[in-house]
Short mmCIF file of C-alpha atoms and ligand atoms in Angstrom, two decimals:
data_model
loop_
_atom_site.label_atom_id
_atom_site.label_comp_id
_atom_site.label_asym_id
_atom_site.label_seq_id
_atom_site.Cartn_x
_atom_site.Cartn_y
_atom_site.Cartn_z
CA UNK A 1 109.84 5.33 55.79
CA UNK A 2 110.18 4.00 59.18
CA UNK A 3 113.30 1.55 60.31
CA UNK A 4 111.29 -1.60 59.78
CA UNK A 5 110.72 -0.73 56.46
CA UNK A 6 113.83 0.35 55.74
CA UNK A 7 115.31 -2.59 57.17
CA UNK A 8 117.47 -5.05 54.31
CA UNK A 9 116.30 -8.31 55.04
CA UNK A 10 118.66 -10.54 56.60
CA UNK A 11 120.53 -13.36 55.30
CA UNK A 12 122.63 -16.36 56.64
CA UNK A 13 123.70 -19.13 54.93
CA UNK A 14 126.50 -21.98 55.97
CA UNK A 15 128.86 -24.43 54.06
CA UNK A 16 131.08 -27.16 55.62
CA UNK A 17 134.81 -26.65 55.08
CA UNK A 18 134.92 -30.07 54.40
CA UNK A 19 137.83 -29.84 51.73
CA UNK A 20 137.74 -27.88 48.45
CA UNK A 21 134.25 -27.16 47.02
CA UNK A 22 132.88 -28.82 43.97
CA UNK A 23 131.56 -27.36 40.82
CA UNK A 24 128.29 -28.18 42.94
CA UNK A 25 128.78 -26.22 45.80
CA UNK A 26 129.79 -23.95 43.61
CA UNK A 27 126.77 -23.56 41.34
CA UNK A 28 124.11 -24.48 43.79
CA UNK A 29 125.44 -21.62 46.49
CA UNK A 30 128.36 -19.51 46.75
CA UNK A 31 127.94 -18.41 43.35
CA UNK A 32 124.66 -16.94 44.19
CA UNK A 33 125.72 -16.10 47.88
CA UNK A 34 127.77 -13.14 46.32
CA UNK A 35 125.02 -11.91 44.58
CA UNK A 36 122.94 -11.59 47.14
CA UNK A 37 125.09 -9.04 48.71
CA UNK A 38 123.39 -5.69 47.04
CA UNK A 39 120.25 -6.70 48.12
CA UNK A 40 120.19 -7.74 51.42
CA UNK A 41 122.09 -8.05 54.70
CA UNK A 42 123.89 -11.38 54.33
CA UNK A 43 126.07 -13.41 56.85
CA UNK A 44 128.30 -16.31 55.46
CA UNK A 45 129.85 -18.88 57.80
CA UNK A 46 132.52 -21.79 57.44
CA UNK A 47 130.43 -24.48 59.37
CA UNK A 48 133.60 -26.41 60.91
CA UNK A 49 131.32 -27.11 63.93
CA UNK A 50 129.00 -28.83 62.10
CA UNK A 51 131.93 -31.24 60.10
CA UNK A 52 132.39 -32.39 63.58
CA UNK A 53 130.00 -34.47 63.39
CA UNK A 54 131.88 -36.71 61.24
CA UNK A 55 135.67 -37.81 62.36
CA UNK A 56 138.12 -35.28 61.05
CA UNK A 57 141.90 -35.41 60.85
CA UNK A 58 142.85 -31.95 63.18
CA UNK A 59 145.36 -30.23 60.77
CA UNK A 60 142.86 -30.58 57.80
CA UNK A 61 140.04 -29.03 59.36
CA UNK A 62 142.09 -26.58 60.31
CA UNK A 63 143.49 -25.84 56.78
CA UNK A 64 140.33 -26.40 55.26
CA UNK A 65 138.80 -23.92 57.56
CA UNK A 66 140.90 -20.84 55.79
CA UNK A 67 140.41 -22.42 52.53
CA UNK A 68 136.94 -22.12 52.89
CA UNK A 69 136.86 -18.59 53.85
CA UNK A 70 139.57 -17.71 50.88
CA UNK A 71 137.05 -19.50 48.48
CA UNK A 72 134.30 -17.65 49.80
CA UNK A 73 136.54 -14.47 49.19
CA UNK A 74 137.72 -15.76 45.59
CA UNK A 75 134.08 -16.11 44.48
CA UNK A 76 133.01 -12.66 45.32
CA UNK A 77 131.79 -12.64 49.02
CA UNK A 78 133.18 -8.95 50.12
CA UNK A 79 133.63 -8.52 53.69
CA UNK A 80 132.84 -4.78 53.24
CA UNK A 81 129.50 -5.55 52.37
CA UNK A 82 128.99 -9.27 53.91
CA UNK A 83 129.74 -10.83 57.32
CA UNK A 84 132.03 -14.03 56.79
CA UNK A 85 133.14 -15.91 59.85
CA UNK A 86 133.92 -19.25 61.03
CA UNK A 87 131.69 -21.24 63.12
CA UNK A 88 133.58 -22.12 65.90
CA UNK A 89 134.42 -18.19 66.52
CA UNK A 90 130.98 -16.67 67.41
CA UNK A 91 130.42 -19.01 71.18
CA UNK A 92 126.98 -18.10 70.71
CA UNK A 93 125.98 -20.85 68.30
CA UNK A 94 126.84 -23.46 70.68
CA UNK A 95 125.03 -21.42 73.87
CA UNK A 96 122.21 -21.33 71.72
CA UNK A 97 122.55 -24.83 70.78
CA UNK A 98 121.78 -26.00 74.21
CA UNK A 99 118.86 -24.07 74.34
CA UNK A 100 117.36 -25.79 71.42
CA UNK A 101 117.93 -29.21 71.96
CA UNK A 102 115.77 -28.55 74.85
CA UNK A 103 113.30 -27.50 72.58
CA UNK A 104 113.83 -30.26 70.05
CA UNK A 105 111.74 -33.49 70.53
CA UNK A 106 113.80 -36.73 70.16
CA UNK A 107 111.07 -37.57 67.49
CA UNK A 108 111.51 -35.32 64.81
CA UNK A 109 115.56 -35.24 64.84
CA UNK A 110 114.75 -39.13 64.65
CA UNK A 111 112.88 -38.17 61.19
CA UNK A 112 116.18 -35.70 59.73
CA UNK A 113 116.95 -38.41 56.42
CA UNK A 114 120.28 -36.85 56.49
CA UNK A 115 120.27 -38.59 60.23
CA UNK A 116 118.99 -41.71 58.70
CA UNK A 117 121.37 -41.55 55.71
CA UNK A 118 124.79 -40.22 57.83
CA UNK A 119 124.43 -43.02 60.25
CA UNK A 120 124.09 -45.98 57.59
CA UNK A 121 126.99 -44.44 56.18
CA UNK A 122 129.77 -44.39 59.29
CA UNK A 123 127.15 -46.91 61.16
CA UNK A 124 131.00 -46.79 63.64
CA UNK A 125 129.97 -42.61 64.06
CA UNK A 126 126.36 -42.26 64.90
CA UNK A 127 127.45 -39.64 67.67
CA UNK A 128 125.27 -37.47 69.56
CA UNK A 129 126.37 -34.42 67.54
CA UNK A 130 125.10 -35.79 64.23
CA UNK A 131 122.07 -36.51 65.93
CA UNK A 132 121.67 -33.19 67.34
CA UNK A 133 122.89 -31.46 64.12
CA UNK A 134 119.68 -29.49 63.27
CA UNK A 135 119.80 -27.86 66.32
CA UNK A 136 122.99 -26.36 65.78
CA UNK A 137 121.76 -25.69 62.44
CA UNK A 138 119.24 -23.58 63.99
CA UNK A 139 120.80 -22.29 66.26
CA UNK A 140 123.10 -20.47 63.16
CA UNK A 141 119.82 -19.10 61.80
CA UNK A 142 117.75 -18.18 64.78
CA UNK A 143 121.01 -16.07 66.61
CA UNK A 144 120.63 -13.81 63.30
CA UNK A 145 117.25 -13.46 63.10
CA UNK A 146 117.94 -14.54 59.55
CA UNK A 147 114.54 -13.81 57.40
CA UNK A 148 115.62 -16.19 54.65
CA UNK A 149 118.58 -19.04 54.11
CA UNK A 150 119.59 -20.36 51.18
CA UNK A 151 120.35 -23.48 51.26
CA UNK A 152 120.37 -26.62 48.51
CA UNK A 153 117.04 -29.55 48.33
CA UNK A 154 119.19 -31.60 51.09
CA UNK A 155 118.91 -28.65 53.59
CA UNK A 156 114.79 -27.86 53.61
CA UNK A 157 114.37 -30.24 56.44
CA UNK A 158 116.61 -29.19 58.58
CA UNK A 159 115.54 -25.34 57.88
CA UNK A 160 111.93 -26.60 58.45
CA UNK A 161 112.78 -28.13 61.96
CA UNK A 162 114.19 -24.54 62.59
CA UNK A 163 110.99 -22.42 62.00
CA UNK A 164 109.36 -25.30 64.23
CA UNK A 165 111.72 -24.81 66.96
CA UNK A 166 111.44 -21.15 66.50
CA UNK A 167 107.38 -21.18 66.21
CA UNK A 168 107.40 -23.37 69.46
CA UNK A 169 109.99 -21.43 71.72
CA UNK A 170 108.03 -17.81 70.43
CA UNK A 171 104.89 -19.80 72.07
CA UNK A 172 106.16 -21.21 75.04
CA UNK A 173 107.76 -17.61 75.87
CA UNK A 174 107.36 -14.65 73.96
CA UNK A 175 108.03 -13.50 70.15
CA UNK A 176 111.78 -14.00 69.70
CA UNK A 177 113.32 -15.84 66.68
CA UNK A 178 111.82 -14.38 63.14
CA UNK A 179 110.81 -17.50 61.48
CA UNK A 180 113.12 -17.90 58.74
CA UNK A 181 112.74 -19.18 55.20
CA UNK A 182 114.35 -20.90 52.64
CA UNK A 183 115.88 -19.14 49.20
CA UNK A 184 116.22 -21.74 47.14
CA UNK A 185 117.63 -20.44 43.37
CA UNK A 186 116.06 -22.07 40.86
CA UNK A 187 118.97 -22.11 38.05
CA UNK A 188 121.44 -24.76 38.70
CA UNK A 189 120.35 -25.94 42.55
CA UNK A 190 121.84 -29.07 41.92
CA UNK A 191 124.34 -30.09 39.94
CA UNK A 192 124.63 -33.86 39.56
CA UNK A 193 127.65 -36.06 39.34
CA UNK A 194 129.35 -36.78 35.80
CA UNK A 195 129.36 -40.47 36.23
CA UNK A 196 125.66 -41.06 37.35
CA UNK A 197 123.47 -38.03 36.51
CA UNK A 198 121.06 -39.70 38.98
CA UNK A 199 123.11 -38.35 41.65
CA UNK A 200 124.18 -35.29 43.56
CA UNK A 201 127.71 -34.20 42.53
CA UNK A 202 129.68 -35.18 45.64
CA UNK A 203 133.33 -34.69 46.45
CA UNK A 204 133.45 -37.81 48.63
CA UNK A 205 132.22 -40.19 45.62
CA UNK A 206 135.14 -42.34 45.06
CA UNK A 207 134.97 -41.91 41.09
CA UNK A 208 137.37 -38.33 40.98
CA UNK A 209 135.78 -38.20 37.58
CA UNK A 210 132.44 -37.71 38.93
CA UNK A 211 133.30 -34.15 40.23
CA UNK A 212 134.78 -31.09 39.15
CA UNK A 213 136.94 -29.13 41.86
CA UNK A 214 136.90 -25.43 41.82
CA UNK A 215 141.07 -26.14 41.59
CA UNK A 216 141.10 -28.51 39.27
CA UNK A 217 143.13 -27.20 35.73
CA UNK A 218 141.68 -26.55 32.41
CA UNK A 219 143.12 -29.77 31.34
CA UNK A 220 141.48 -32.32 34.18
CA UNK A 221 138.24 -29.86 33.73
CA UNK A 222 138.48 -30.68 30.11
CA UNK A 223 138.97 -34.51 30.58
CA UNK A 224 135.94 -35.24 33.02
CA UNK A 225 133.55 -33.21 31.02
CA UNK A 226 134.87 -35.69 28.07
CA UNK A 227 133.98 -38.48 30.25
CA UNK A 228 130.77 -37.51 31.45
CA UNK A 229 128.01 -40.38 31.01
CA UNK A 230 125.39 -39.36 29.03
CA UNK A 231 123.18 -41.20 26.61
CA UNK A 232 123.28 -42.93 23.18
CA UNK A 233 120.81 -40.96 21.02
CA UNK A 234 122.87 -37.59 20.40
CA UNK A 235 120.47 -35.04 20.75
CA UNK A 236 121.52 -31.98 22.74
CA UNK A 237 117.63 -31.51 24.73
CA UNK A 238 116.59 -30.66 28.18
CA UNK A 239 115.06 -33.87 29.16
CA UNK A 240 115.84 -34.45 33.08
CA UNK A 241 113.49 -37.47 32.93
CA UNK A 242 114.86 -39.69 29.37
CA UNK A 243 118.08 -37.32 29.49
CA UNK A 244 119.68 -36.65 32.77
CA UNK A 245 123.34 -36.73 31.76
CA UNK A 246 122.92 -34.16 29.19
CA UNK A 247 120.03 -32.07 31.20
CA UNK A 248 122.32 -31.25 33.59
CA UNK A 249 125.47 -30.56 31.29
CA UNK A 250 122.83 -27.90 29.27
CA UNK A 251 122.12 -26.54 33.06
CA UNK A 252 126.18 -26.00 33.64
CA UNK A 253 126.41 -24.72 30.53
CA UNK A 254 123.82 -22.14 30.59
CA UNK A 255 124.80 -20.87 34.19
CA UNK A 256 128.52 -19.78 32.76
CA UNK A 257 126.74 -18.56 29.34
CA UNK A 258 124.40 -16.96 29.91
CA UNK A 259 122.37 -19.24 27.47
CA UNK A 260 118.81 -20.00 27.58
CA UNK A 261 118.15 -24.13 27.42
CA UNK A 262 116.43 -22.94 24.22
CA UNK A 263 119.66 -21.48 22.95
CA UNK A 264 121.72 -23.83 23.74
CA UNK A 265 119.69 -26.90 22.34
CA UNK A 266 119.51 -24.69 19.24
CA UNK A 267 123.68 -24.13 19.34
CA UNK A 268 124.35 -27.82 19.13
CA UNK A 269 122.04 -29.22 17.10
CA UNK A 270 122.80 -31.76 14.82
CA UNK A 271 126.67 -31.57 16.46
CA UNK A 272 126.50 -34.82 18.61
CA UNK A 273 128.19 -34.87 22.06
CA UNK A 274 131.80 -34.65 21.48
CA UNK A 275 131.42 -30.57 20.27
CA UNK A 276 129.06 -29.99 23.55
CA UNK A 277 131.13 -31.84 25.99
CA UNK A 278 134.45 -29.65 24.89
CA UNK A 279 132.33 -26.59 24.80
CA UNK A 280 131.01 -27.12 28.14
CA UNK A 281 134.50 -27.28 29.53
CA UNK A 282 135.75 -24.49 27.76
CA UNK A 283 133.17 -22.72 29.30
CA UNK A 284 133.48 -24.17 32.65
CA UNK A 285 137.57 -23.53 33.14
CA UNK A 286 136.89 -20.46 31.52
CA UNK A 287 134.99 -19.15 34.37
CA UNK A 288 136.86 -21.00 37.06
CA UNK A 289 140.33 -19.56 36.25
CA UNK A 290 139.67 -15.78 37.58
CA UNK A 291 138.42 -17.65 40.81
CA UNK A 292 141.75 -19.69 40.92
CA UNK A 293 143.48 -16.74 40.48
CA UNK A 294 142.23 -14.74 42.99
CA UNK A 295 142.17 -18.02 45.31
CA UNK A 296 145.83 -18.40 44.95
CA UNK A 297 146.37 -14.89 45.98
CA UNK A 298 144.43 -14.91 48.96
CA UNK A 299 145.19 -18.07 50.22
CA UNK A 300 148.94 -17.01 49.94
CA UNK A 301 147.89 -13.76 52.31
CA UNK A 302 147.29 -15.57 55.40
CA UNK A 303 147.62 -12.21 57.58
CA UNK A 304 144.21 -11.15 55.01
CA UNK A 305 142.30 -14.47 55.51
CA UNK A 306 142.33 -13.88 59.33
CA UNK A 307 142.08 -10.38 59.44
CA UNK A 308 138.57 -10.93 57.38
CA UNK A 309 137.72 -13.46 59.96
CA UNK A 310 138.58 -12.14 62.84
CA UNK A 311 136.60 -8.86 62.25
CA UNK A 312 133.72 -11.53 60.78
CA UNK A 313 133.73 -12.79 63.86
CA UNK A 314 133.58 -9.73 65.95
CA UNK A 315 130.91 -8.45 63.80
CA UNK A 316 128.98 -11.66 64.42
CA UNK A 317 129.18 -12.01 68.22
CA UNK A 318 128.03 -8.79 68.15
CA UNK A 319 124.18 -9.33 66.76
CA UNK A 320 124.99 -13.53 68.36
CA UNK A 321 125.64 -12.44 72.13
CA UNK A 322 122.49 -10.39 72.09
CA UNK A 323 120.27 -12.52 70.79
CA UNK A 324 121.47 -15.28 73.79
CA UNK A 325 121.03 -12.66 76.56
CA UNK A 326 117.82 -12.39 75.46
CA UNK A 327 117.04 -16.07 75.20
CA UNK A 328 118.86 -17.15 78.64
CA UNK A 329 116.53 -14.69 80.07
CA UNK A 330 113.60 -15.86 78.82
CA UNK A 331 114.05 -19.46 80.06
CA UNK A 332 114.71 -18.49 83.32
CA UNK A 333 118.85 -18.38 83.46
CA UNK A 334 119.72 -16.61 86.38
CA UNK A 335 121.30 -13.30 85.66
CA UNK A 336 124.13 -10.98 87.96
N1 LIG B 401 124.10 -27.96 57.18
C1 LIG B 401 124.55 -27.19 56.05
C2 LIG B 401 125.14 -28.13 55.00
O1 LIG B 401 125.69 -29.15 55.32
C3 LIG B 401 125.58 -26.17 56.45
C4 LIG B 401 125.01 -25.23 57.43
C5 LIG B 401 125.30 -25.17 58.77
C6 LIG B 401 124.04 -24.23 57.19
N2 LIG B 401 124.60 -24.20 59.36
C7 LIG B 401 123.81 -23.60 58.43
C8 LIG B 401 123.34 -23.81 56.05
C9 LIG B 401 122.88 -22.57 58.55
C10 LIG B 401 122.42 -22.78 56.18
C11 LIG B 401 122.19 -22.16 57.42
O2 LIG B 401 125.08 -27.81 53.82
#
């Protein structure tokens, strides 16, 4: 075999440390971002550039930064296989940036919906940077020569808008950025809020009882499945359509089981809500308290969290600072 076949495919993927992760964030991508690791060449980052774009209080970022990272540890990511580093630490991704924006047309970052839906939110915040975001976003890809991203329904867009960048700059120069594409897992993508099933689980949803937080304790995990809306007709079935409450408890349910929908609509029939909603929970804290466990611990071992990152980061300049030689080249950057 020759290198380029023997070559693991490459992937990168990106979360925001935005404050702890959900049960969604959970589910829909760092779960599977650890099991990824066997089979290909994966980079994780903490995206704190990219939580920029909204106002942030300083010390928080900063703490939410490591608690990312010691997450990301807790639920399996192994620096001796993976690269994990923070944003902010490979300079790269920002010289790249620049690059790209000059290859982005005003139009279609005036089509991102997360544009259109970010800005009606802080309509006080529509800054340049969360304009600009999918540049950066690409800019994280491209620098790797990722061949595939992971990323959640909300992120195809933006990961489109980067093989178009990519597709156009390749053109207008010469073959550079591998076009990358998505990974998207089909069990559990998205995990919807326990208050309106309609909707994305989202930490910043006012209603706590909407989310579950991959700290909360068996007891408040316990409560909010109680609480979760569901329906009036007591039948445990997979219905996303007439059912979504329940669809997407049966979806949580089977990702820490193991279960088949099948199963599980088997398990509970004729046992009404109150028997499924405890048993999801059960199952739920069950699986979350190894993660807390090993969160605590890391998060206590400052010293570790930065060690990981700082050699992350090292690791990532490394394949980064090549890839914008190469690039400044091309477009005509003088070099000494
Ligand atoms: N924009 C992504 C999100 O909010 C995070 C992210 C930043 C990312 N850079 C990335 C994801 C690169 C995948 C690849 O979820």
């Amino acid at each position: 075999m020759n290198q380029q076949t023997e070559r693991r495919k490459r992937i990168l993927s990106g979360i925001q440390p935005t404050g702890t992760f959900t049960l969604g964030n959970y589910i829909g991508a760092v779960r599977n971002w650890a099991k990824l690791q066997d089979e290909f060449e994966c980079l994780y980052m903490v995206a704190d550039l990219h939580a920029l774009t909204v106002r942030q209080v300083p010390a928080e970022l900063r703490a939410h930064t490591r608690e990312a990272a010691a997450m990301l540890l807790a639920a399996g990511i192994d620096p001796a296989q993976s690269i994990l580093f923070v944003q902010s630490h490979v300079p790269a991704h920002t010289q790249l940036n620049w690059i790209l924006c000059c290859n982005s047309q005003f139009g279609e970052l005036s089509r991102m919906t997360q544009f259109k839906d970010k800005s009606a939110k802080h309509p006080d915040n529509v800054n340049g940077g969360l304009f600009t975001y999918p540049a950066l976003m690409a800019a994280d890809i491209l620098i790797y020569n990722a061949d595939l991203v992971p990323v959640g329904q909300d992120q195809t867009q933006h990961l489109e808008l980067a093989r178009n960048v990519a597709q156009r700059f390749n053109n207008a120069y010469s073959p550079t950025f591998t076009l990358p594409e998505g990974y998207i897992t089909k069990a559990g993508a998205k995990i919807m809020s326990l208050a309106d099933p309609t909707r994305k689980m989202s930490k910043s949803d006012t209603n706590v009882n909407s989310f579950v937080l991959m700290t909360d304790d068996k007891d408040a995990i316990l409560r909010k499945f109680k609480r979760a809306v569901t329906d009036s007709d007591g039948i445990v079935r997979y219905d996303v359509a007439e059912k979504p409450g329940v669809s997407n408890l049966i979806t949580i349910y089977s990702v820490f089981t193991g279960k088949t929908v099948a199963e599980i609509e088997q398990e509970f029939a004729g046992r009404g809500y109150g028997d499924f909603k405890t048993a999801v929970g059960e199952a739920v804290a069950d699986a979350l308290a190894p993660i807390q466990g090993e969160y605590s611990r890391i998060l206590a071992d400052k010293a570790y969290v930065d060690k990981v990152l700082t050699e992350g980061a090292a690791a990532a300049c490394r394949i980064a600072d090549r890839t914008v030689q190469k690039v400044y080249k091309k477009v005509g950057l003088l070099q000494l």
